[in-house]
Coordinates of C-alpha atoms and ligand atoms in Angstrom, one line a residue:
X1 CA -60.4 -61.1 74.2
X2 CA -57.8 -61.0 76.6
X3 CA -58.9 -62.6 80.3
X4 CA -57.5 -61.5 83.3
X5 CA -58.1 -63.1 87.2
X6 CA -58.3 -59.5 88.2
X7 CA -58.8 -56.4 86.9
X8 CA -58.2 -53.2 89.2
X9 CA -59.9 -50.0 88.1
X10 CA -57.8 -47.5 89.0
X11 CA -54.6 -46.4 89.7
X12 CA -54.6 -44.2 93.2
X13 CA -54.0 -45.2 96.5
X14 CA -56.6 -47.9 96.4
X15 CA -56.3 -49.3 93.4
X16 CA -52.1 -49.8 93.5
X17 CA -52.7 -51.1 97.5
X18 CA -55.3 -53.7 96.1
X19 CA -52.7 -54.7 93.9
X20 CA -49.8 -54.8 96.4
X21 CA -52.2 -56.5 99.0
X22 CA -53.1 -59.2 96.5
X23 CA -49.4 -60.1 96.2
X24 CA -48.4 -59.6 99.6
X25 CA -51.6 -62.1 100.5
X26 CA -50.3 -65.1 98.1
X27 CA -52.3 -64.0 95.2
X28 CA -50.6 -66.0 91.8
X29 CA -53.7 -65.2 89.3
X30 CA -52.8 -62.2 86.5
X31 CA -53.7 -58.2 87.7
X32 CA -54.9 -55.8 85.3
X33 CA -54.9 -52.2 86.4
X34 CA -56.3 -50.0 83.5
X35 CA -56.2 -46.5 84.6
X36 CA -57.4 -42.9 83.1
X37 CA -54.4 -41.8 84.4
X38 CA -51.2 -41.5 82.3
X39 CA -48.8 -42.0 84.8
X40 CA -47.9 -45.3 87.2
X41 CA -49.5 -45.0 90.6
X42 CA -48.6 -41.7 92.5
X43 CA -49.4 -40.3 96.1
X44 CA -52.4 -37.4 95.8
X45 CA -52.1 -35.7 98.8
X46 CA -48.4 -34.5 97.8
X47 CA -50.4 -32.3 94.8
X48 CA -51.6 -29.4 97.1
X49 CA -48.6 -29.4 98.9
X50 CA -44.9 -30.5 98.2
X51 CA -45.3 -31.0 94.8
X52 CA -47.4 -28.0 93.9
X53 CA -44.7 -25.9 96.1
X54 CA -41.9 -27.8 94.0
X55 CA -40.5 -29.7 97.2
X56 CA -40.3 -32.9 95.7
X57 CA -40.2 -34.2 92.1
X58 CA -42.7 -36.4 90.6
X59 CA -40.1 -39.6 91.4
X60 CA -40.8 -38.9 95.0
X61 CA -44.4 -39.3 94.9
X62 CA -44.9 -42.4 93.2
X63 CA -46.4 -44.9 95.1
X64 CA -43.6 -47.6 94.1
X65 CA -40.6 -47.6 91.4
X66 CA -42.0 -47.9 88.2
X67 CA -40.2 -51.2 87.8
X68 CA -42.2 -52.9 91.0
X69 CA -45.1 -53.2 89.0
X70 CA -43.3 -55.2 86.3
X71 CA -41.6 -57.3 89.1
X72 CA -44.7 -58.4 90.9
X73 CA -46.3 -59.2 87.0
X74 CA -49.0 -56.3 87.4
X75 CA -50.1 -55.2 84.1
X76 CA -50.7 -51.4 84.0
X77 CA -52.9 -50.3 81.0
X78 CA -53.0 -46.6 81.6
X79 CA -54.2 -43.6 80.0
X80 CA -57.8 -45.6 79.7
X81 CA -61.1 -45.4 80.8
X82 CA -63.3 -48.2 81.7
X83 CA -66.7 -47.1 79.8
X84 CA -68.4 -50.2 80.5
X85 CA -69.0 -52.9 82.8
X86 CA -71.0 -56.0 81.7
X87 CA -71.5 -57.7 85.2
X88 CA -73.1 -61.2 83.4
X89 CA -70.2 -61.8 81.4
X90 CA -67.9 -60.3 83.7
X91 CA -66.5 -58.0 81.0
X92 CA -65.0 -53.9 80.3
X93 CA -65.1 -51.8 77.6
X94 CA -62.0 -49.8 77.6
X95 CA -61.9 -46.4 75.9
X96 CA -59.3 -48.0 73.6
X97 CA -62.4 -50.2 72.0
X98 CA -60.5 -52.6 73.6
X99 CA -62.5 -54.9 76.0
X100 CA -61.2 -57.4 78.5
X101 CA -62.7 -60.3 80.4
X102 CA -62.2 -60.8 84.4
X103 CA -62.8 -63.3 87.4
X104 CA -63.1 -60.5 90.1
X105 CA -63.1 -56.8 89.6
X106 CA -62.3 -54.0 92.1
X107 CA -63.3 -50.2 91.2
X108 CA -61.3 -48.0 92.7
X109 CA -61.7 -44.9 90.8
X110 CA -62.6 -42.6 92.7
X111 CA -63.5 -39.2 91.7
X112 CA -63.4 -36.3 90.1
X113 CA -62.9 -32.5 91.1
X114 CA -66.3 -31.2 91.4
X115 CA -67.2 -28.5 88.8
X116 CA -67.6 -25.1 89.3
X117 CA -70.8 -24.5 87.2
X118 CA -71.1 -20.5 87.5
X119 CA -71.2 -18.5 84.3
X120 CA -67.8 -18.0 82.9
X121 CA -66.7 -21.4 84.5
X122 CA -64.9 -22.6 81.3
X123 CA -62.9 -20.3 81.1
X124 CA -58.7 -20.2 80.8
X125 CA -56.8 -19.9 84.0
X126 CA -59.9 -22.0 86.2
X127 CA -57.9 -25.2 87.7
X128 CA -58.5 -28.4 90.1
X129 CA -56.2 -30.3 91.8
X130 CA -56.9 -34.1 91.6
X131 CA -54.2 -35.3 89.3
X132 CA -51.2 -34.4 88.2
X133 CA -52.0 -33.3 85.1
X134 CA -54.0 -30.6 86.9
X135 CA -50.9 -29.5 88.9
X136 CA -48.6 -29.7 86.2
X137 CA -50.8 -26.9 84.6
X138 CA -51.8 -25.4 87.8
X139 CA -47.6 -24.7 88.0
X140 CA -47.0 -24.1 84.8
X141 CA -49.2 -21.1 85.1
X142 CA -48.1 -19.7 88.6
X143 CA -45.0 -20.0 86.9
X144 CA -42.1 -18.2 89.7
X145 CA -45.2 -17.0 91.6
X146 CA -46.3 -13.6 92.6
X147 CA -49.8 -14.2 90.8
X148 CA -53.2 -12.9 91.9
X149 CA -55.5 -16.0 93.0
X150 CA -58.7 -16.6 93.9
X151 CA -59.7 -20.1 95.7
X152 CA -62.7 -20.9 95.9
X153 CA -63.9 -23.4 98.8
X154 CA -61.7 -23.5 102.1
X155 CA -62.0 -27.6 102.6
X156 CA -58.2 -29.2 103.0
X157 CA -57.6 -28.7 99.7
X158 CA -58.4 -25.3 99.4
X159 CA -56.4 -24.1 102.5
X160 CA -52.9 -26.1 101.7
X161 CA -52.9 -24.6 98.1
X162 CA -53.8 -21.4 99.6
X163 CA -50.7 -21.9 102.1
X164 CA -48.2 -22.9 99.1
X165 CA -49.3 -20.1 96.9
X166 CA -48.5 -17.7 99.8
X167 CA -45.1 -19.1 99.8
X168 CA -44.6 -18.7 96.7
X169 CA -45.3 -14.7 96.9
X170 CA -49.0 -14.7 95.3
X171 CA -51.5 -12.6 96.6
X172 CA -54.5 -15.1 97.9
X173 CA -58.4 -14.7 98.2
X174 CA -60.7 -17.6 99.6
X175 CA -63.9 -17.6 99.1
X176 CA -66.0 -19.6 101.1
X177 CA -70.1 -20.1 101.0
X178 CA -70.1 -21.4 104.5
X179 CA -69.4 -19.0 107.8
X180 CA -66.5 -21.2 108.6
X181 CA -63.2 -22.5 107.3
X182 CA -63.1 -26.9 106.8
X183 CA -66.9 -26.6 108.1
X184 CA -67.6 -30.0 106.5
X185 CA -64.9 -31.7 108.5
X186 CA -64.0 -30.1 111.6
X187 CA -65.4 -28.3 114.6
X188 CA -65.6 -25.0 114.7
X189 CA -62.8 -24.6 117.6
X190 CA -60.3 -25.7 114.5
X191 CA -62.4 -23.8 112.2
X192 CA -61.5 -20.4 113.9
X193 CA -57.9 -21.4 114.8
X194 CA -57.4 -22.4 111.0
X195 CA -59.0 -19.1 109.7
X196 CA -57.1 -16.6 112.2
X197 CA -53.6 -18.4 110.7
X198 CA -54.3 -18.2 107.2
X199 CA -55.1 -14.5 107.8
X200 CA -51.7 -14.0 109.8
X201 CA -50.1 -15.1 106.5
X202 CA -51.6 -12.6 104.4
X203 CA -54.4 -14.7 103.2
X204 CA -58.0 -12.4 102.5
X205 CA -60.4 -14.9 103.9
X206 CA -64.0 -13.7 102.3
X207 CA -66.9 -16.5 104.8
X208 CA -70.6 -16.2 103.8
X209 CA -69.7 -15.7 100.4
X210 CA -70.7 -17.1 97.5
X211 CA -69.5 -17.0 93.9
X212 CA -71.9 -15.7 90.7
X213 CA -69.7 -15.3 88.1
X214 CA -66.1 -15.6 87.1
X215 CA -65.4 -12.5 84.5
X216 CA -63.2 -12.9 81.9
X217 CA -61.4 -11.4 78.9
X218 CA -59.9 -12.7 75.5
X219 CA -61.0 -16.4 76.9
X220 CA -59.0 -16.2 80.5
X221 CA -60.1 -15.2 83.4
X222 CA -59.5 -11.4 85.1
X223 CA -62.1 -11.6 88.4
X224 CA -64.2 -13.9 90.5
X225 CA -68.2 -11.5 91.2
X226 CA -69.1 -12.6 94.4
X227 CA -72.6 -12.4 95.8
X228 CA -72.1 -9.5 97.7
X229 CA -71.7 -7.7 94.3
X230 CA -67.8 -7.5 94.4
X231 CA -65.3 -8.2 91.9
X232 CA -62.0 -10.2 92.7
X233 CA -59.1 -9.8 90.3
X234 CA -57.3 -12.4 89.9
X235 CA -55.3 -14.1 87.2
X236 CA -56.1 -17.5 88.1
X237 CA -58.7 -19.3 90.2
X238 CA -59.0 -22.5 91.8
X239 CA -61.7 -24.4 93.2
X240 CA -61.5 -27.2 95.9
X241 CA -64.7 -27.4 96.1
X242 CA -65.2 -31.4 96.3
X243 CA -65.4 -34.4 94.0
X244 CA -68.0 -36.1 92.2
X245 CA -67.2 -40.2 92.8
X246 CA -66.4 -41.9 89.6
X247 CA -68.8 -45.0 89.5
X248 CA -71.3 -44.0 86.3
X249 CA -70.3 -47.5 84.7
X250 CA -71.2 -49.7 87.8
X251 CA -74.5 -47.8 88.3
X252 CA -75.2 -48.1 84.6
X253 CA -74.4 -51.9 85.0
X254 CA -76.7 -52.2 88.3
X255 CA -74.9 -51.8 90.7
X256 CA -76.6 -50.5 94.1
X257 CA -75.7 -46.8 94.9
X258 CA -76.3 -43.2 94.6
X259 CA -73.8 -40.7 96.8
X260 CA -70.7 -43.2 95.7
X261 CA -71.5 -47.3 95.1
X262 CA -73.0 -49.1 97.9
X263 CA -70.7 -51.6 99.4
X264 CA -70.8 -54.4 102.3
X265 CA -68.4 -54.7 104.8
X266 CA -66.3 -56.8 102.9
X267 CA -66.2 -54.1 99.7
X268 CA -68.4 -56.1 98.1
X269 CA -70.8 -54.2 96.0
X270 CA -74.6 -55.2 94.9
X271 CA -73.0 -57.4 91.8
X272 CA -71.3 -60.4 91.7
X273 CA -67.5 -60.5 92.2
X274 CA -67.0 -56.7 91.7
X275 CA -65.6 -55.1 94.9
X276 CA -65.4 -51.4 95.1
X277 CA -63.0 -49.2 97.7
X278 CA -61.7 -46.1 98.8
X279 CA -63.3 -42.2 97.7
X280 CA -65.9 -44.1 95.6
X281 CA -67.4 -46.5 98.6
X282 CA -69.9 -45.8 100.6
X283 CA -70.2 -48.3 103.3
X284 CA -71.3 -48.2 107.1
X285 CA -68.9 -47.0 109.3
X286 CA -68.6 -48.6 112.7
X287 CA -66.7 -45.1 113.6
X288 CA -69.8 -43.1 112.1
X289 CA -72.4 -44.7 114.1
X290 CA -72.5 -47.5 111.5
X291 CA -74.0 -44.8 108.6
X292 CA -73.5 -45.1 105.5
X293 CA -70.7 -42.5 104.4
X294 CA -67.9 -42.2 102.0
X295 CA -64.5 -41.7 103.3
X296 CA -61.9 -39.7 101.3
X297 CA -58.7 -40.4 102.4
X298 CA -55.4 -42.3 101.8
X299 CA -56.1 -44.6 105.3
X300 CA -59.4 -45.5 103.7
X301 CA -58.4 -46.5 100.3
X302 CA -55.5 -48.8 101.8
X303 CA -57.8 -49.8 104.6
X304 CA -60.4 -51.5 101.8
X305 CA -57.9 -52.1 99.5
X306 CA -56.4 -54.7 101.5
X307 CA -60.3 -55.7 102.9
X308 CA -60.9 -56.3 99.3
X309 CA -58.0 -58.7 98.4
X310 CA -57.9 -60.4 101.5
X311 CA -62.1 -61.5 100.8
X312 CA -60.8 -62.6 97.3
X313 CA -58.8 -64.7 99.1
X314 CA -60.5 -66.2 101.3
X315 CA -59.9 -64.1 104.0
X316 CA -62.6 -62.2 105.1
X317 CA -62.6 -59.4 107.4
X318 CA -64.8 -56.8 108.1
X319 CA -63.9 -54.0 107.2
X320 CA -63.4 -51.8 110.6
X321 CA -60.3 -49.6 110.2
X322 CA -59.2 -46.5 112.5
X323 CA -60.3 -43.5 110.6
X324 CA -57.2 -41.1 110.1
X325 CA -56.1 -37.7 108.1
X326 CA -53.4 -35.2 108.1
X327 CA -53.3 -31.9 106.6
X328 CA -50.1 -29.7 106.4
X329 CA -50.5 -26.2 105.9
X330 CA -47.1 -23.6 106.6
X331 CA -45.9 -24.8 110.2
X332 CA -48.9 -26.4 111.3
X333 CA -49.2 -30.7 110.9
X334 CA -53.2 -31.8 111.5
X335 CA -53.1 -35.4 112.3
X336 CA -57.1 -36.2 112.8
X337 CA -57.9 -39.7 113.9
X338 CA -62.0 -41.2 114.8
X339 CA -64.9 -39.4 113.2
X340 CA -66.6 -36.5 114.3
X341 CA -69.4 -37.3 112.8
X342 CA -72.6 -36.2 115.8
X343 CA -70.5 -34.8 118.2
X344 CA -72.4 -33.2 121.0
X345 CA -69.2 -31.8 122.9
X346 CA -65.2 -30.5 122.2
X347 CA -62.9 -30.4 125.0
X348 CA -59.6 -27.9 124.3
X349 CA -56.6 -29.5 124.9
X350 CA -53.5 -27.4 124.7
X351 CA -53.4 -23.6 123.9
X352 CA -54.1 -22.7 120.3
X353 CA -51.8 -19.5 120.6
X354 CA -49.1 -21.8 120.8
X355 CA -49.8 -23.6 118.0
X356 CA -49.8 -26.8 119.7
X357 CA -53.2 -28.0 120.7
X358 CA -56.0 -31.0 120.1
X359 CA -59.9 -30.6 120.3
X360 CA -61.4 -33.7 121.1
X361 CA -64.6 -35.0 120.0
X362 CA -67.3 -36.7 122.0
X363 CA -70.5 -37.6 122.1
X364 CA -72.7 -38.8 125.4
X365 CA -69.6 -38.0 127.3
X366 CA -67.5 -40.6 124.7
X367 CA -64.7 -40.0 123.0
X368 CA -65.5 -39.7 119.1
X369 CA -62.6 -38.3 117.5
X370 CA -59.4 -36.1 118.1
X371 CA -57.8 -33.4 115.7
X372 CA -54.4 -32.6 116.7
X373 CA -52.3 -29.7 115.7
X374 CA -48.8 -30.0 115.9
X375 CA -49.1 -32.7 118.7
X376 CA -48.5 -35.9 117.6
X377 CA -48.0 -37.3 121.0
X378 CA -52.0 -36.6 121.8
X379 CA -52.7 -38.1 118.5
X380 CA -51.0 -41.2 118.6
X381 CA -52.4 -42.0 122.4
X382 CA -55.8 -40.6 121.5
X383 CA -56.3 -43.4 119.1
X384 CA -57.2 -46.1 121.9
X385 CA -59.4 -43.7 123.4
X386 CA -61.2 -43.6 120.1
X387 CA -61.1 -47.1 119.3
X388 CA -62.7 -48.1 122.9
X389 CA -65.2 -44.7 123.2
X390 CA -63.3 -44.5 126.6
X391 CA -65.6 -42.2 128.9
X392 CA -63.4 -39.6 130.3
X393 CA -64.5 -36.4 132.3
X394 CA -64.0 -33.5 129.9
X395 CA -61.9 -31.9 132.8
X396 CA -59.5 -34.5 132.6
X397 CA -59.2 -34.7 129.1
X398 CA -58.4 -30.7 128.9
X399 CA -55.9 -31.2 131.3
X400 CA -52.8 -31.1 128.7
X401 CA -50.1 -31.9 131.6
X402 CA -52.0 -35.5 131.9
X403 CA -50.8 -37.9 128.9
X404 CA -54.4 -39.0 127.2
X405 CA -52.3 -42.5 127.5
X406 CA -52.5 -42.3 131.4
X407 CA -56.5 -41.8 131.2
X408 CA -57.4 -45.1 129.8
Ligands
LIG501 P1 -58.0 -41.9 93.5 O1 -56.7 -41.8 94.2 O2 -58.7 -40.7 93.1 O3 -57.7 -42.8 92.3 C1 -58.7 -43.1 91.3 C2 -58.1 -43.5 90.0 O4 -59.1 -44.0 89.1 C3 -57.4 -42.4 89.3 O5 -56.2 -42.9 88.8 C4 -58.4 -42.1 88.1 O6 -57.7 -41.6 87.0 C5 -58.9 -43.5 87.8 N1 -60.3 -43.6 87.2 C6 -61.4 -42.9 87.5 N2 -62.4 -43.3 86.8 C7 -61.9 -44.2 85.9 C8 -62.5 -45.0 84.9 N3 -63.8 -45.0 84.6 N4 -61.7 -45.9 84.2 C9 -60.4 -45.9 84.5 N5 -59.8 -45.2 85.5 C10 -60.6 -44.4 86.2 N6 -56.0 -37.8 102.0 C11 -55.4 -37.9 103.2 O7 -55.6 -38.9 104.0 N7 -54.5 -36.9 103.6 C12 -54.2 -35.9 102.8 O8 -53.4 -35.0 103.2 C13 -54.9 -35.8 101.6 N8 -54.6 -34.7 100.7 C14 -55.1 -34.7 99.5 C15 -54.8 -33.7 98.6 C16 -55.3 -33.7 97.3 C17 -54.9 -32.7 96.3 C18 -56.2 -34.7 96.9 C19 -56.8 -34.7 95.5 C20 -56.6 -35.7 97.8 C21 -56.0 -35.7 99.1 N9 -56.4 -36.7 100.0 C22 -55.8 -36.8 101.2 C23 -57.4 -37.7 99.6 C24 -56.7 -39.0 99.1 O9 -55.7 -38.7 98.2 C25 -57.8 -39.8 98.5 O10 -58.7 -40.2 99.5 C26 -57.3 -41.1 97.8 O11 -56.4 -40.8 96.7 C27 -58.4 -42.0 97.4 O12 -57.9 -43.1 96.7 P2 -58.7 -43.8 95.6 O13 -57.9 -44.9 95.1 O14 -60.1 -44.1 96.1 O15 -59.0 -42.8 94.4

């Protein structure tokens, strides 16, 4: 049985910066990465947007050349699942019937795309986007566009496929459960500014709607019912509708968790020399009030990644990171940065109708968060006010012709 020093489940964002910060922090010990997925690490975020719109090739999106993994001796062992984690004697089962032995272990798998669970759910023409596998079909099928589609869920995901499938000529339907657009995420300030602009492109916005059944015929899909008794036709339907974190192994092996794996501050989870970071970790976050949440996004999974390695060297540094997010949808760039977790007040910064704005967040007259539309200036200086709760009147802060620098 082959032994390794580490062994990196996974091969996203967190799981190829884990490997990079191991090097970059002096690391000489052998790396393992055995991933599910086929190809070499790769950037998600690119999957509902430049590369589901064609804009860039799958070359651009890869995290590093190919050939860097060779050159900083990283082993990738891909197109493998780890089905089991013996924690005692520090071994994996690989889905190969392979198994391999290790000295630390970092899961970073993540997740998977939520299922939709309806009747008629399994039918052809239903796709996800969290690989590229799923895009690869997902554009194989829109094919030189002008399809009908139905999206279910109007999270990030949702809403930048929506706006490539517009420019690519299709005819779009979201359909949302909740009475707002990115309800989960944002305030409803954004919400409303988000849903107006997808409308203005042609998008048919369906809130306070639910799905009961996707219809079908010969095996692939012709409609999405909704639960006001309507039928949708479509000729393909996707759902962004979440992700299920990918940690049944570690929980089978013991490990503490139940939303996600539970880990410390240093990505430690509840078993011995196994670390876990990124869209699988749930951890307190100082930015959340110190709750215990799981953060999905590319910040996070570098943020811990690089926590991780620097504990298994010795380093250690809580982990305490700037939450921070973008979303690109048509013309509009949404650079979020703080959580806005318990807010109790927005401030308007800017005039939506010019489609250069911020809301900002606060709680007990603090400032929590900001989420910045096409204003990267506001952004980038709102970050201090986040990272020291700065107290600001809410006058001031709305006043867009003060810098949020000059407030401090
Ligand atoms: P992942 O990147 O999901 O990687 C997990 C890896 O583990 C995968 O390679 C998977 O195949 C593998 N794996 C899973 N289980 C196993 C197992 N048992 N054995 C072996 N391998 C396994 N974030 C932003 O900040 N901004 C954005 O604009 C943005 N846009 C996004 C758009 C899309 C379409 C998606 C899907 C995500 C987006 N995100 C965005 C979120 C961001 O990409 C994720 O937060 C980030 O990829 C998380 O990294 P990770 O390493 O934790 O997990």
């Amino acid at each position: 049985m082959e032994h390794y020093d580490v062994v990196i489940v996974g091969s996203g964002h967190g799981g190829a910066q884990a490997a990079i910060a191991l090097r970059q922090n002096g690391h000489e010990g052998s790396i393992l990465m055995v991933s599910r997925d086929r190809n070499p690490p790769y950037e998600r975020p690119p999957l509902s947007k430049e590369y589901l719109a064609g804009d860039k090739p799958f070359e651009r999106i890869q995290i590093r050349p190919e050939q860097f993994w060779a050159d900083k001796d990283v082993e990738l062992r891909l197109g493998r699942n780890v089905n089991e984690v013996d924690p005692i004697a520090h071994e994996l089962g690989l889905s190969d019937d392979t198994r391999v032995t290790y000295r630390k272990l970092i899961w970073a798998a993540g997740g998977d795309a939520r299922r939709l669970s309806c009747p008629g759910c399994d039918l052809g023409g239903i796709h996800y986007i969290r690989s590229r596998r799923d895009v690869d079909a997902l554009k194989e099928e829109l094919g030189s566009g002008g399809k009908r589609a139905v999206i279910i869920g109007a999270g990030y995901i949702g809403l930048e496929a929506a706006a490539v499938l517009r420019k690519l000529d299709c005819q779009v339907t979201v359909v949302e459960m909740l009475d707002r657009v990115l309800a989960r995420v944002a305030g409803p300030d954004l919400s409303d500014f988000y849903a107006a602009y997808h409308r203005e492109q042609g998008v048919d916005l369906r809130l306070s709607t639910g799905v009961e059944t996707i219809e079908g015929e010969g095996g692939r899909v012709t409609g999405v019912l909704t639960d006001s008794g309507e039928t949708i036709a479509c000729d393909i339907v996707i759902a962004g509708i979440g992700i299920v974190s990918s940690v049944g192994p570690l929980i089978a092996a013991g490990a503490a968790g139940s939303n996600g794996v539970d880990v410390d501050s240093y990505c430690r989870t509840t078993l011995d020399d196994i670390y876990a970071i990124g869209d699988c970790a749930a951890h307190a976050n100082p930015y959340a009030d110190n709750k215990v949440i799981r953060l999905e996004s590319v910040q996070n999974a570098n943020d811990m990644a690089t926590c991780a390695a620097k504990a298994i060297m010795g380093d250690k540094q809580d982990y305490d990171a700037v939450p921070w997010f973008w979303s690109n949808q048509y013309d509009l760039r949404l650079q979020t940065v703080g959580l806005s977790i318990g807010h109790d007040e927005t401030v308007l910064r800017g005039d939506p109708a010019e489609r250069k704005f911020s809301v900002i967040y606060l709680r007990e007259g603090r400032v929590l968060a900001l989420d910045c539309v096409n204003n990267t200036k506001d952004y980038v200086q709102g970050r201090k006010l986040v990272m020291d709760r700065a107290e600001i009147d809410p006058d001031l802060l709305a006043d867009a012709s003060v810098p949020l620098k000059e407030m401090r």
